[in-house]
Short mmCIF file of C-alpha atoms and ligand atoms in Angstrom, two decimals:
data_model
loop_
_atom_site.label_atom_id
_atom_site.label_comp_id
_atom_site.label_asym_id
_atom_site.label_seq_id
_atom_site.Cartn_x
_atom_site.Cartn_y
_atom_site.Cartn_z
CA MET A 1 -9.46 33.68 -7.59
CA ALA A 2 -11.31 31.22 -9.83
CA GLU A 3 -10.83 27.56 -9.01
CA ARG A 4 -7.88 26.13 -10.91
CA SER A 5 -7.39 22.68 -12.35
CA ALA A 6 -4.50 20.50 -13.47
CA ASN A 7 -4.04 17.45 -15.63
CA ILE A 8 -2.54 14.56 -13.72
CA LEU A 9 -0.33 12.24 -15.71
CA PHE A 10 1.07 8.85 -14.72
CA LYS A 11 4.17 7.82 -16.67
CA ASP A 12 3.33 10.61 -19.12
CA GLU A 13 -0.20 9.33 -19.78
CA LEU A 14 -3.24 11.33 -18.79
CA ALA A 15 -4.75 9.58 -15.74
CA GLY A 16 -7.13 12.18 -14.33
CA ILE A 17 -7.81 15.72 -13.29
CA LEU A 18 -7.17 17.68 -10.13
CA ILE A 19 -9.52 20.58 -9.37
CA GLU A 20 -9.80 23.13 -6.63
CA THR A 21 -13.24 22.87 -5.04
CA VAL A 22 -15.41 25.90 -4.22
CA ASN A 23 -14.95 25.08 -0.52
CA GLY A 24 -11.19 25.56 -0.67
CA GLY A 25 -10.19 21.91 -1.00
CA THR A 26 -9.12 19.83 -3.98
CA ARG A 27 -10.45 16.76 -5.73
CA PHE A 28 -8.53 14.25 -7.84
CA THR A 29 -10.74 12.32 -10.26
CA TYR A 30 -9.58 9.45 -12.45
CA HIS A 31 -10.61 9.74 -16.08
CA SER A 32 -13.46 7.43 -16.96
CA ASN A 33 -11.26 5.58 -19.45
CA TRP A 34 -8.25 5.16 -17.11
CA SER A 35 -7.72 1.42 -16.79
CA LYS A 36 -4.07 1.14 -15.71
CA GLY A 37 -4.73 0.84 -12.00
CA ASP A 38 -3.71 2.98 -9.02
CA ILE A 39 -1.40 5.91 -9.67
CA ALA A 40 -0.57 6.01 -5.94
CA CYS A 41 -1.29 4.04 -2.77
CA CYS A 42 -3.52 6.86 -1.48
CA PHE A 43 -5.57 6.95 -4.71
CA PRO A 44 -6.96 3.42 -5.13
CA ALA A 45 -8.52 3.47 -8.60
CA ILE A 46 -11.47 1.41 -7.45
CA ARG A 47 -12.70 4.77 -6.10
CA ARG A 48 -12.72 7.28 -8.95
CA GLU A 49 -12.89 10.47 -6.84
CA HIS A 50 -10.54 11.47 -4.04
CA GLU A 51 -11.50 14.64 -2.26
CA TRP A 52 -9.43 16.64 0.22
CA ALA A 53 -11.26 19.21 2.39
CA ILE A 54 -8.60 21.87 2.96
CA GLY A 55 -6.04 22.96 0.38
CA LEU A 56 -4.05 20.72 -1.92
CA HIS A 57 -4.24 16.96 -1.34
CA PRO A 58 -1.10 15.91 0.66
CA PHE A 59 0.03 13.53 -2.08
CA PHE A 60 0.60 16.58 -4.30
CA GLN A 61 1.80 18.85 -1.47
CA HIS A 62 4.67 16.44 -0.95
CA LEU A 63 5.81 16.65 -4.57
CA GLY A 64 6.75 20.29 -4.11
CA PRO A 65 10.01 21.68 -2.71
CA GLU A 66 10.63 23.12 0.74
CA GLY A 67 13.43 25.56 1.70
CA TRP A 68 15.88 26.91 -0.86
CA LEU A 69 14.45 25.41 -4.06
CA ARG A 70 10.94 26.62 -3.16
CA GLU A 71 12.25 30.17 -2.83
CA GLU A 72 14.13 29.93 -6.13
CA GLN A 73 11.18 28.47 -8.00
CA ALA A 74 8.61 30.87 -6.55
CA ARG A 75 10.77 33.87 -7.39
CA SER A 76 11.56 32.74 -10.95
CA ALA A 77 7.93 31.96 -11.78
CA HIS A 78 6.39 34.89 -9.86
CA VAL A 79 4.31 32.59 -7.70
CA VAL A 80 3.79 33.19 -3.98
CA GLU A 81 5.83 30.70 -1.99
CA GLU A 82 2.81 29.25 -0.16
CA ASP A 83 0.98 28.44 -3.40
CA ASP A 84 1.61 24.70 -3.64
CA LEU A 85 -0.59 24.17 -6.69
CA GLY A 86 0.73 27.29 -8.43
CA LEU A 87 4.27 25.94 -8.10
CA LEU A 88 3.30 22.50 -9.35
CA LEU A 89 1.49 23.98 -12.35
CA ARG A 90 4.80 25.50 -13.38
CA TYR A 91 7.31 22.92 -12.16
CA GLY A 92 5.30 19.72 -11.83
CA ALA A 93 5.81 18.32 -15.33
CA ASP A 94 8.59 16.14 -13.97
CA CYS A 95 8.42 15.20 -10.30
CA ILE A 96 10.02 12.52 -8.18
CA GLY A 97 8.14 9.31 -9.02
CA ALA A 98 5.77 8.70 -11.90
CA VAL A 99 3.10 11.38 -11.39
CA SER A 100 3.19 14.72 -13.23
CA VAL A 101 1.09 17.84 -12.77
CA LEU A 102 0.44 19.95 -15.88
CA PRO A 103 -1.72 22.99 -16.62
CA PRO A 104 -4.93 21.95 -18.39
CA ASP A 105 -4.25 24.23 -21.36
CA ALA A 106 -1.04 22.48 -22.46
CA ALA A 107 2.56 23.55 -22.16
CA GLY A 108 2.32 26.43 -24.65
CA SER A 109 0.95 28.71 -21.95
CA LEU A 110 3.79 28.11 -19.51
CA PRO A 111 6.09 31.02 -18.78
CA ASP A 112 9.53 30.24 -20.07
CA ILE A 113 11.60 29.68 -16.93
CA THR A 114 15.22 29.51 -17.87
CA GLU A 115 17.10 30.15 -14.64
CA ALA A 116 19.37 27.17 -14.22
CA THR A 117 19.07 27.21 -10.45
CA ALA A 118 15.29 26.87 -10.56
CA THR A 119 15.35 23.50 -12.41
CA PRO A 120 12.80 24.60 -15.01
CA GLY A 121 9.78 22.35 -15.46
CA ARG A 122 10.83 20.04 -12.66
CA THR A 123 10.66 19.81 -8.95
CA VAL A 124 12.00 17.80 -6.06
CA SER A 125 10.98 17.89 -2.41
CA GLY A 126 13.03 18.35 0.75
CA VAL A 127 14.50 21.20 2.80
CA GLN A 128 18.15 21.06 1.83
CA LYS A 129 19.54 23.20 -1.00
CA LYS A 130 19.40 20.99 -4.09
CA LEU A 131 19.09 20.82 -7.86
CA LEU A 132 18.24 18.19 -10.42
CA VAL A 133 21.28 17.63 -12.60
CA THR A 134 22.46 15.57 -15.52
CA ARG A 135 25.94 14.33 -16.48
CA ASP A 136 27.50 15.64 -19.68
CA GLU A 137 29.99 13.97 -22.01
CA ASN A 138 32.88 15.29 -19.89
CA ASN A 139 31.41 13.71 -16.77
CA ARG A 140 30.46 17.10 -15.40
CA TYR A 141 27.16 17.48 -13.61
CA THR A 142 25.10 20.37 -14.97
CA PRO A 143 21.57 21.55 -14.14
CA ALA A 144 18.85 19.61 -15.92
CA THR A 145 17.01 21.56 -18.59
CA ALA A 146 13.20 21.62 -18.92
CA ILE A 147 13.28 18.58 -21.16
CA GLY A 148 15.97 15.93 -21.33
CA PRO A 149 17.31 13.75 -18.56
CA ALA A 150 17.53 14.67 -14.87
CA SER A 151 19.04 11.50 -13.52
CA TYR A 152 20.76 12.90 -10.45
CA ILE A 153 19.95 15.02 -7.41
CA ALA A 154 22.71 17.42 -6.32
CA LYS A 155 22.59 18.42 -2.64
CA PHE A 156 24.68 21.30 -1.28
CA ASN A 157 25.92 22.55 2.06
CA SER A 158 23.64 25.00 3.80
CA ASP A 159 24.60 28.55 4.73
CA ARG A 160 24.72 27.49 8.36
CA ILE A 161 26.41 24.11 8.07
CA ASP A 162 29.42 23.68 5.82
CA SER A 163 29.95 19.97 6.46
CA LEU A 164 26.60 18.59 5.24
CA VAL A 165 27.92 17.20 1.96
CA ARG A 166 30.86 15.56 3.66
CA ASN A 167 28.62 14.26 6.39
CA GLU A 168 26.04 12.73 4.05
CA ALA A 169 28.76 11.13 1.91
CA LEU A 170 30.37 9.51 4.95
CA SER A 171 27.03 8.49 6.48
CA LEU A 172 25.88 6.91 3.21
CA ARG A 173 29.20 5.14 2.78
CA TRP A 174 29.15 3.69 6.27
CA THR A 175 25.48 2.71 5.95
CA ALA A 176 26.22 0.95 2.65
CA ALA A 177 29.10 -0.93 4.27
CA ILE A 178 26.81 -2.17 7.04
CA LEU A 179 23.62 -2.88 5.08
CA GLY A 180 25.08 -3.70 1.65
CA GLU A 181 25.61 -1.46 -1.38
CA GLN A 182 22.24 -2.31 -2.90
CA GLU A 183 20.43 -1.04 0.19
CA VAL A 184 21.62 2.54 -0.26
CA THR A 185 21.29 5.10 -3.05
CA LYS A 186 24.30 5.28 -5.36
CA PHE A 187 26.16 8.55 -4.87
CA THR A 188 29.31 10.51 -5.46
CA THR A 189 30.49 14.07 -4.82
CA SER A 190 31.27 16.65 -7.48
CA PHE A 191 31.79 20.37 -8.01
CA ILE A 192 28.78 22.10 -9.62
CA GLU A 193 29.80 25.13 -11.60
CA VAL A 194 26.58 27.20 -11.67
CA ILE A 195 26.45 27.11 -7.90
CA GLY A 196 30.20 27.20 -7.41
CA GLU A 197 30.10 24.53 -4.72
CA THR A 198 30.67 20.82 -4.24
CA ALA A 199 27.54 18.71 -3.97
CA LEU A 200 26.56 15.23 -2.98
CA ILE A 201 25.21 13.65 -6.16
CA ALA A 202 22.62 10.91 -5.66
CA THR A 203 21.69 8.76 -8.64
CA ARG A 204 17.91 8.68 -8.89
CA PHE A 205 16.43 5.21 -8.53
CA ASP A 206 13.00 6.42 -9.70
CA ARG A 207 14.24 6.60 -13.29
CA GLY A 208 15.01 3.62 -15.51
CA PRO A 209 18.04 3.33 -17.80
CA ASN A 210 16.25 5.25 -20.56
CA GLY A 211 14.73 7.83 -18.27
CA GLU A 212 11.45 5.98 -17.86
CA LYS A 213 9.47 6.97 -14.80
CA LEU A 214 9.09 4.54 -11.93
CA ARG A 215 6.57 4.93 -9.16
CA LEU A 216 8.15 6.25 -5.97
CA GLU A 217 6.01 7.37 -3.05
CA ASP A 218 7.21 8.58 0.31
CA CYS A 219 5.47 7.54 3.51
CA ALA A 220 3.97 11.01 4.08
CA GLN A 221 2.24 10.65 0.71
CA ILE A 222 1.13 7.11 1.43
CA LEU A 223 -0.41 8.20 4.75
CA SER A 224 -1.87 11.38 3.15
CA LYS A 225 -0.21 13.33 5.93
CA PRO A 226 -0.59 17.10 5.35
CA LYS A 227 2.78 18.85 5.25
CA GLY A 228 1.52 21.09 8.03
CA GLN A 229 2.81 24.36 9.43
CA ASP A 230 6.56 24.70 9.10
CA TYR A 231 6.57 21.31 7.35
CA ALA A 232 6.17 19.52 10.68
CA GLY A 233 3.67 16.94 9.34
CA LYS A 234 6.45 14.55 8.33
CA TYR A 235 7.43 14.17 12.02
CA ASP A 236 3.89 13.41 13.16
CA ALA A 237 3.88 9.61 12.99
CA ALA A 238 5.46 6.46 14.41
CA TYR A 239 7.99 4.00 13.02
CA GLU A 240 5.26 1.44 13.57
CA ASP A 241 3.23 3.32 10.89
CA ILE A 242 6.03 2.72 8.38
CA ALA A 243 6.05 -0.96 9.30
CA ALA A 244 2.28 -1.05 8.67
CA ILE A 245 2.74 0.62 5.26
CA ILE A 246 5.32 -2.02 4.32
CA ARG A 247 3.05 -4.86 5.43
CA GLN A 248 0.14 -3.41 3.46
CA HIS A 249 1.82 -2.31 0.24
CA SER A 250 5.10 -4.14 -0.32
CA VAL A 251 4.94 -7.23 -2.50
CA ARG A 252 7.67 -8.72 -0.25
CA GLY A 253 6.33 -7.57 3.09
CA THR A 254 8.30 -9.97 5.29
CA ILE A 255 11.64 -9.26 3.65
CA ASP A 256 11.06 -5.50 3.54
CA LEU A 257 10.01 -5.38 7.17
CA LEU A 258 13.35 -6.91 8.12
CA ARG A 259 15.16 -4.49 5.78
CA PHE A 260 13.34 -1.62 7.46
CA PHE A 261 14.27 -2.94 10.92
CA ASN A 262 17.94 -3.14 9.95
CA ARG A 263 17.82 0.29 8.37
CA LEU A 264 16.24 1.98 11.36
CA ILE A 265 18.88 0.55 13.69
CA VAL A 266 21.70 1.62 11.37
CA PHE A 267 20.24 5.12 11.00
CA THR A 268 20.27 5.37 14.79
CA LEU A 269 23.81 4.01 14.98
CA VAL A 270 24.97 6.70 12.58
CA GLY A 271 23.31 9.46 14.61
CA ASN A 272 20.66 10.19 11.98
CA CYS A 273 17.82 11.82 13.94
CA ASP A 274 16.02 13.06 10.83
CA ALA A 275 14.57 9.76 9.55
CA HIS A 276 11.05 11.15 9.11
CA LEU A 277 8.16 9.99 6.92
CA LYS A 278 9.54 11.49 3.72
CA ASN A 279 12.84 9.69 4.13
CA PHE A 280 11.25 6.27 3.60
CA SER A 281 9.66 5.43 0.26
CA LEU A 282 8.19 2.58 -1.71
CA LEU A 283 9.63 2.06 -5.19
CA GLU A 284 8.16 0.26 -8.17
CA THR A 285 10.08 -2.86 -9.18
CA GLY A 286 9.35 -5.56 -11.75
CA ALA A 287 7.45 -7.50 -9.10
CA GLY A 288 5.57 -4.56 -7.58
CA LEU A 289 6.18 -1.99 -4.82
CA ARG A 290 9.15 -2.54 -2.50
CA LEU A 291 10.94 -0.51 0.17
CA SER A 292 13.29 1.76 -1.84
CA PRO A 293 17.03 2.03 -1.17
CA ALA A 294 17.97 4.33 1.73
CA TYR A 295 18.64 8.02 0.99
CA ASP A 296 19.12 11.27 2.95
CA VAL A 297 21.28 9.69 5.65
CA VAL A 298 23.03 12.34 7.74
CA ASN A 299 24.68 12.17 11.16
CA THR A 300 22.56 15.02 12.54
CA ALA A 301 23.79 14.35 16.08
CA LEU A 302 27.01 16.15 15.05
CA TYR A 303 25.16 19.44 15.13
CA ASP A 304 24.32 20.93 18.49
CA GLY A 305 21.49 22.97 17.03
CA PHE A 306 19.68 19.91 15.70
CA ASP A 307 17.05 18.19 17.84
CA GLN A 308 18.58 14.88 18.92
CA THR A 309 15.30 13.08 19.31
CA LEU A 310 14.51 10.34 16.79
CA ALA A 311 12.29 11.87 14.11
CA LEU A 312 9.28 9.58 14.64
CA SER A 313 7.91 7.98 17.77
CA ILE A 314 8.78 4.40 18.60
CA GLY A 315 7.01 2.22 21.15
CA GLY A 316 4.53 5.04 21.78
CA GLN A 317 7.01 7.80 22.55
CA LYS A 318 9.52 10.18 21.07
CA VAL A 319 12.93 8.90 22.15
CA HIS A 320 16.15 10.88 22.53
CA LEU A 321 19.08 9.40 20.61
CA GLU A 322 20.96 8.74 23.83
CA ALA A 323 18.01 6.86 25.28
CA ALA A 324 17.66 4.64 22.19
CA GLY A 325 19.17 1.36 23.38
CA HIS A 326 19.16 -2.35 22.68
CA ASP A 327 15.90 -3.11 24.47
CA LEU A 328 13.99 -0.42 22.59
CA PHE A 329 14.84 -1.97 19.21
CA ARG A 330 14.39 -5.54 20.45
CA ARG A 331 10.87 -4.62 21.58
CA PHE A 332 10.20 -2.73 18.35
CA GLY A 333 11.21 -5.79 16.29
CA LYS A 334 8.78 -7.91 18.27
CA ASP A 335 6.00 -5.31 18.02
CA ILE A 336 6.21 -5.15 14.23
CA GLY A 337 5.96 -8.93 14.06
CA LEU A 338 9.55 -10.09 13.49
CA PRO A 339 10.40 -13.50 14.90
CA GLU A 340 12.82 -13.36 17.85
CA ARG A 341 15.36 -15.35 15.89
CA ALA A 342 15.37 -12.76 13.09
CA VAL A 343 15.96 -10.02 15.67
CA ASP A 344 18.85 -11.98 17.23
CA LEU A 345 20.41 -12.58 13.84
CA THR A 346 20.06 -8.90 12.94
CA PHE A 347 21.99 -7.78 16.01
CA ALA A 348 24.67 -10.42 15.47
CA GLN A 349 25.14 -9.47 11.83
CA LEU A 350 25.23 -5.74 12.61
CA ARG A 351 27.92 -6.30 15.26
CA ARG A 352 30.07 -8.11 12.69
CA ARG A 353 29.57 -5.53 9.97
CA VAL A 354 30.23 -2.58 12.29
CA ALA A 355 33.58 -4.09 13.26
CA GLN A 356 34.48 -4.61 9.59
CA ALA A 357 33.48 -1.05 8.66
CA GLU A 358 35.49 0.68 11.38
CA LYS A 359 38.18 1.94 9.03
CA ILE A 360 35.62 3.97 7.05
CA ILE A 361 35.03 6.33 9.95
CA MET A 362 38.54 6.25 11.42
CA PRO A 363 39.84 9.85 11.78
CA PRO A 364 42.98 10.65 9.79
CA PRO A 365 46.08 10.79 12.03
CA ALA A 366 46.51 14.52 11.48
CA GLU A 367 42.99 15.45 12.58
CA GLN A 368 42.55 17.24 15.90
CA ALA A 369 40.59 15.57 18.66
CA ASP A 370 37.58 17.85 18.09
CA GLY A 371 37.66 17.42 14.30
CA PHE A 372 34.79 16.22 12.09
CA ARG A 373 35.80 12.55 11.93
CA HIS A 374 36.61 12.32 15.62
CA LYS A 375 33.17 13.63 16.51
CA PHE A 376 31.50 11.46 13.87
CA LYS A 377 33.19 8.33 15.15
CA GLU A 378 32.47 9.13 18.77
CA ILE A 379 28.74 9.36 18.06
CA VAL A 380 28.76 6.08 16.14
CA ASP A 381 30.87 4.30 18.79
CA ASN A 382 28.55 5.41 21.59
CA SER A 383 25.44 4.37 19.67
CA CYS A 384 26.96 0.97 18.86
CA LEU A 385 27.69 0.38 22.53
CA ARG A 386 24.15 1.28 23.56
CA ILE A 387 22.32 -0.55 20.80
CA LEU A 388 24.37 -3.54 19.80
CA GLU A 389 25.68 -4.68 23.18
CA THR A 390 23.25 -6.40 25.53
N1 ATP B 401 18.40 8.55 -4.98
C1 ATP B 401 17.15 9.01 -5.09
N2 ATP B 401 16.33 8.56 -6.07
C2 ATP B 401 15.08 9.02 -6.19
N3 ATP B 401 14.53 9.94 -5.39
C3 ATP B 401 15.27 10.42 -4.38
C4 ATP B 401 16.61 9.99 -4.17
N4 ATP B 401 17.11 10.65 -3.09
C5 ATP B 401 16.12 11.47 -2.67
N5 ATP B 401 15.02 11.33 -3.43
C6 ATP B 401 13.74 12.06 -3.33
O1 ATP B 401 14.03 13.43 -3.17
C7 ATP B 401 13.50 13.91 -1.95
C8 ATP B 401 14.47 14.88 -1.34
O2 ATP B 401 15.73 14.29 -1.14
P1 ATP B 401 16.42 14.30 0.28
O3 ATP B 401 15.55 13.62 1.27
O4 ATP B 401 17.78 13.71 0.09
O5 ATP B 401 16.48 15.85 0.56
P2 ATP B 401 16.55 16.70 1.91
O6 ATP B 401 16.35 18.10 1.51
O7 ATP B 401 17.78 16.33 2.66
O8 ATP B 401 15.31 16.20 2.71
P3 ATP B 401 14.85 16.66 4.17
O9 ATP B 401 13.78 17.62 3.93
O10 ATP B 401 14.39 15.36 4.72
O11 ATP B 401 16.06 17.19 4.88
C9 ATP B 401 13.26 12.67 -1.09
O12 ATP B 401 12.21 12.87 -0.19
C10 ATP B 401 12.92 11.63 -2.14
O13 ATP B 401 11.56 11.73 -2.53
MG1 MG B 402 14.72 14.03 3.03
#
């Protein structure tokens, strides 16, 4: 196959070109007249060429979908599922964040993909079954079309687990009660007709009020971590690496480091063992890049089949949820450079907020002892005892 190329746009302006190299890698090159700075942390514009030896550069790999949406998109566009660039050439016009991938010969040559479930012309990463949607005048959420707004992400239950939507809604709600509403993505739940199921609807924070694109980069992109076999690359890092990213790239490093510390503890309290590199991102704000609100918060410890080890290593090792205690986080706070007083205050504040938020996870009186809420609360209660009590 001849080497392919793609135009790379930043906020809908042509910033450079991506080409496949004869050696089987890819190279992103800024256009000579691009003067609007870095399009991503891993592509500092001071260097005009960014080469990747094998396959598609990880920054672009991570724009593409995983699981269900990858299958849908590959099938609708007649692209093999493994062809990351092929998928982006068809669906990369509107990605999470501010970077777009377009065929070099303009949109006229694109096959007309109309299947609603494939989110034509757009893509979003992640494993879970999801669609980009928009809200119509009757407040119904419908699949985004190729052009026009796509302000929300709808996430569905999986075939195997029918409580994911409920779980994520409760986990997000509890997390927001502990950390503050502004720390967590806005969300609701709603029935989506084309799929015939209820979804968790997250409001995208990488789009402005008029749909304008804001830079949003996940930590796998920032570290240029290849997605790897079976998408395991996002687990191959340490929480200390995320702290280092924040120190290096956030315009409010000290504040964001403390926000990250709080967030990581609360994720652990809520039994979320899937807080991997792609579940932490930096978001463009008026002042510059900041840690984005939290998203994809799920009490994975509820599911026996799910690995109950924290997604990334901490203090040099992978730690099982039940071994993640007070001392581990106290040491972690110190290691990432937080003053002891800030760590003390964090624990004190979390204890207070957890007590105030208890009613959110209280099981309804009619629920059986092995019901969803009972199990959810038991996991949270146990984690709180281990982590918040000294
Ligand atoms: N509220 C939001 N605003 C903007 N982008 C978001 C938002 N929520 C999620 N994203 C982006 O969409 C991607 C996929 O979403 P999410 O992590 O919720 O899906 P997932 O399939 O559960 O992921 P995973 O593969 O981690 O299980 C995220 O990695 C992030 O880039
Ligand atoms: Mg995710």
